Short mmCIF file of C-alpha atoms in Angstrom, two decimals:
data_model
loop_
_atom_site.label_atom_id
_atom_site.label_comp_id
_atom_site.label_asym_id
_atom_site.label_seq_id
_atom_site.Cartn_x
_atom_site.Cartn_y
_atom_site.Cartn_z
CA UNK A 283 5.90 8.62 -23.24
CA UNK A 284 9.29 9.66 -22.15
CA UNK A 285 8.72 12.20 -18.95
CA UNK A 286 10.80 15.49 -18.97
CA UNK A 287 13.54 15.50 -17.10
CA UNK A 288 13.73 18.46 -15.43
CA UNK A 289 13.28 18.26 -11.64
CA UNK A 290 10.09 19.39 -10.04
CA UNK A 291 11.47 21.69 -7.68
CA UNK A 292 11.73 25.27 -6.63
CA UNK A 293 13.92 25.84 -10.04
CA UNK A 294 10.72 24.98 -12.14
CA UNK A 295 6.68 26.45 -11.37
CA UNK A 296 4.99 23.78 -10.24
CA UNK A 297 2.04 25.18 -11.88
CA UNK A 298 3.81 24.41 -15.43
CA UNK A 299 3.97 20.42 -14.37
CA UNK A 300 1.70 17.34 -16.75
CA UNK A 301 1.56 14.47 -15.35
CA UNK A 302 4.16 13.21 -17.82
CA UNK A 303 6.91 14.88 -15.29
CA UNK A 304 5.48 12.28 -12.93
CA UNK A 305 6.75 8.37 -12.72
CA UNK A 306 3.68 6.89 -11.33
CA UNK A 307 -0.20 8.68 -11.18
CA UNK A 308 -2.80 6.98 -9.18
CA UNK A 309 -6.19 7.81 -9.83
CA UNK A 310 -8.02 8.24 -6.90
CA UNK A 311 -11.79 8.82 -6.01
CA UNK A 312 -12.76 11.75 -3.38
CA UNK A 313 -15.79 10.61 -0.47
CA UNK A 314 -18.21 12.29 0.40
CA UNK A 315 -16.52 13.18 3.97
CA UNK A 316 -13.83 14.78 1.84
CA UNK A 317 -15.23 17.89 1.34
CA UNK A 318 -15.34 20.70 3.97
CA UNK A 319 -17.54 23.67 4.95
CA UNK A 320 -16.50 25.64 2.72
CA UNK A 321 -17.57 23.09 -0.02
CA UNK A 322 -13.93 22.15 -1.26
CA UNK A 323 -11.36 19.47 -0.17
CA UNK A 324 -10.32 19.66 3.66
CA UNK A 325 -6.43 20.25 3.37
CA UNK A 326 -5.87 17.23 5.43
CA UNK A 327 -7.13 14.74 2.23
CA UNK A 328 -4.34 16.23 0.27
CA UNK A 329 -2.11 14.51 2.27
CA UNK A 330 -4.03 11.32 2.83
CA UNK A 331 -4.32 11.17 -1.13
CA UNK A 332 -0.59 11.83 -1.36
CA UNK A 333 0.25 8.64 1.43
CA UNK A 334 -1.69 6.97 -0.79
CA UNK A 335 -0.60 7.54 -3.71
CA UNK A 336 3.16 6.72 -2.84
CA UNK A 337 2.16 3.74 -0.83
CA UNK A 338 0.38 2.14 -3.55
CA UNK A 339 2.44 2.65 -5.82
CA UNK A 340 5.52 0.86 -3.35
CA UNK A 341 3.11 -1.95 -2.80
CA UNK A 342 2.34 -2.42 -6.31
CA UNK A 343 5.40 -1.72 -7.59
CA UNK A 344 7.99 -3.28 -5.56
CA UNK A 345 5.70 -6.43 -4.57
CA UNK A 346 6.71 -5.58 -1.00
CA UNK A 347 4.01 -5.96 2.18
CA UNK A 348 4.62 -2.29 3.90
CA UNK A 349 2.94 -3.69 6.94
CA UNK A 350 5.54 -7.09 7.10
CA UNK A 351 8.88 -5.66 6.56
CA UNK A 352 11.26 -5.11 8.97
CA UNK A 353 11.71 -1.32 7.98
CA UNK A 354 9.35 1.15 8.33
CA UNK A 355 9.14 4.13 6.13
CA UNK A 356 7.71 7.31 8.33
CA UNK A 357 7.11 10.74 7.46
CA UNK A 358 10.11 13.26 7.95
CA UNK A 359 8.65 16.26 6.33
CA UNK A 360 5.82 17.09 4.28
CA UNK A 361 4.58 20.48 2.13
CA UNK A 362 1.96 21.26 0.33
CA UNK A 363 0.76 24.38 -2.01
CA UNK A 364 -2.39 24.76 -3.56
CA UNK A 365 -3.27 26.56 -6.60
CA UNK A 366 -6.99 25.59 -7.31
CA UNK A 367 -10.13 23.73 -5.79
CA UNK A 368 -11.19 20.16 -5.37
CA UNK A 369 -14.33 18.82 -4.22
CA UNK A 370 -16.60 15.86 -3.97
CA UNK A 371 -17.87 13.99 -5.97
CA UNK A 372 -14.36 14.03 -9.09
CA UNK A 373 -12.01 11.47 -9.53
CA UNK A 374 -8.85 12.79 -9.19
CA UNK A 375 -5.05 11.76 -10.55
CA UNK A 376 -2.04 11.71 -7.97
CA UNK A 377 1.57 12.22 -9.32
CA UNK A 378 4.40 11.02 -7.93
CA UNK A 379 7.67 11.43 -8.80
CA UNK A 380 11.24 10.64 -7.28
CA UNK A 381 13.47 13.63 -6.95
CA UNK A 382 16.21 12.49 -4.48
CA UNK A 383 17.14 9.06 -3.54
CA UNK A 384 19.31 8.84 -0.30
CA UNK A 385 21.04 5.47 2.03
CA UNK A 386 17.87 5.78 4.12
CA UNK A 387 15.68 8.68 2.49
CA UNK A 388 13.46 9.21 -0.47
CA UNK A 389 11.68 12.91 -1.40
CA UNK A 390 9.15 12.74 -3.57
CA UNK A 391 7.28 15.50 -5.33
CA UNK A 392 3.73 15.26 -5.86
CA UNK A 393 1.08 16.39 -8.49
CA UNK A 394 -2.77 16.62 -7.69
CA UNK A 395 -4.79 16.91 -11.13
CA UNK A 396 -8.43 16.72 -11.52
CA UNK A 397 -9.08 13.74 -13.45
CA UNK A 398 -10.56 15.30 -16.45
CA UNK A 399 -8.07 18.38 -16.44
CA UNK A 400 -4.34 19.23 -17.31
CA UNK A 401 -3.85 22.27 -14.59
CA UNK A 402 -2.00 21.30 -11.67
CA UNK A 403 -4.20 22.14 -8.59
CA UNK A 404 -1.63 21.38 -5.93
CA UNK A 405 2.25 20.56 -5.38
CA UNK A 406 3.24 18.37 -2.75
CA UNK A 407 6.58 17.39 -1.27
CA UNK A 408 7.16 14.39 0.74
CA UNK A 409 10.23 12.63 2.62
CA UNK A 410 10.44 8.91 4.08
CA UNK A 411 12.98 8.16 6.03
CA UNK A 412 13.21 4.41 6.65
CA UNK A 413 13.64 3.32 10.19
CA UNK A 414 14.09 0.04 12.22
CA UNK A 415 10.90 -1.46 13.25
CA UNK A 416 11.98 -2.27 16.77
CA UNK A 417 15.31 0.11 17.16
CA UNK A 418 14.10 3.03 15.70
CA UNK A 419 17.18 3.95 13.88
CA UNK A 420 17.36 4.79 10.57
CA UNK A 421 18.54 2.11 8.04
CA UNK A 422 18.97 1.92 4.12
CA UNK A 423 15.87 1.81 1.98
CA UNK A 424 14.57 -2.02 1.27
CA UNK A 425 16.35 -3.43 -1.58
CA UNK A 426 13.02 -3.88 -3.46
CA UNK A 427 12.11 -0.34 -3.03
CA UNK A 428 14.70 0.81 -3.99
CA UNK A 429 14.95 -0.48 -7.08
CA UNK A 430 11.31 -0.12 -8.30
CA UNK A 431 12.42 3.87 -7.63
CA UNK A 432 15.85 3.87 -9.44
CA UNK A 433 14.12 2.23 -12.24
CA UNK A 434 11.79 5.01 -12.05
CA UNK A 435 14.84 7.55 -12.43
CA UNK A 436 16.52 6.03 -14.95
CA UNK A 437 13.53 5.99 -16.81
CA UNK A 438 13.64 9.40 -16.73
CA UNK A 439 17.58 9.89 -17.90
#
């Protein structure tokens, strides 16, 4: 299935996204320590499931070892709104979904589903900017990376 191409940003409600506006979903399994005292998701596992998500699917993807290369991709800026409840125990699916592609930069938007429903219940956004392991300064994305994503976005054109 061909995914729309409209871009999942503040032109479109997030809360109108499928996971066919998505290149890659993970599905992912919440823990028990997941949950907080209120009985729903701590808003810190969005963002673990997120990382996750887009680091999987890099690893998978691109056939790269994260932890071996000489770049590091590290967290510029993150977001996160949330529209509905998650808890423990429900597998859940993880969208993500390239919306710019820089030298040295990716942002990605991300879509939290419950496994065994269509409604978005949360929009992420999420930048890497890839760095020097030793110098610290920023330096273009790894070839392989970068071309499991523009695959990703011509898939989408």
């Amino acid at each position: 299935m061909t995914a729309p191409t409209e871009r999942a940003d503040a032109t479109v409600d997030p809360r109108t996204l499928t996971r066919a506006h998505f290149d890659h979903v993970a599905r992912m399994t919440t823990r028990w320590s997941d949950n907080d005292m209120y009985g729903h998701l701590n808003n810190a596992v969005y963002y673990e499931l997120f990382d996750s998500a887009i680091n999987g699917w890099l690893i998978g993807g691109a056939g790269v070892d994260v932890m071996a290369l000489p770049e590091l991709g590290v967290v510029a800026e993150s977001g996160c709104r949330y529209y509905r409840e998650l808890e423990y125990p429900r597998p859940l699916d993880v969208g993500v979904r390239v919306e710019r592609l820089g030298r040295s930069s990716i942002t990605y938007a991300l879509g939290l589903f419950d496994a065994e429903s269509d409604e978005l219940a949360a929009f992420g956004s999420w930048v890497h900017v890839y760095i020097d392991r030793t110098s610290r300064s920023s330096v273009p994305i790894p070839a392989a990376i970068r071309e499991l994503l523009a695959r990703a976005e011509q898939a989408r054109a």
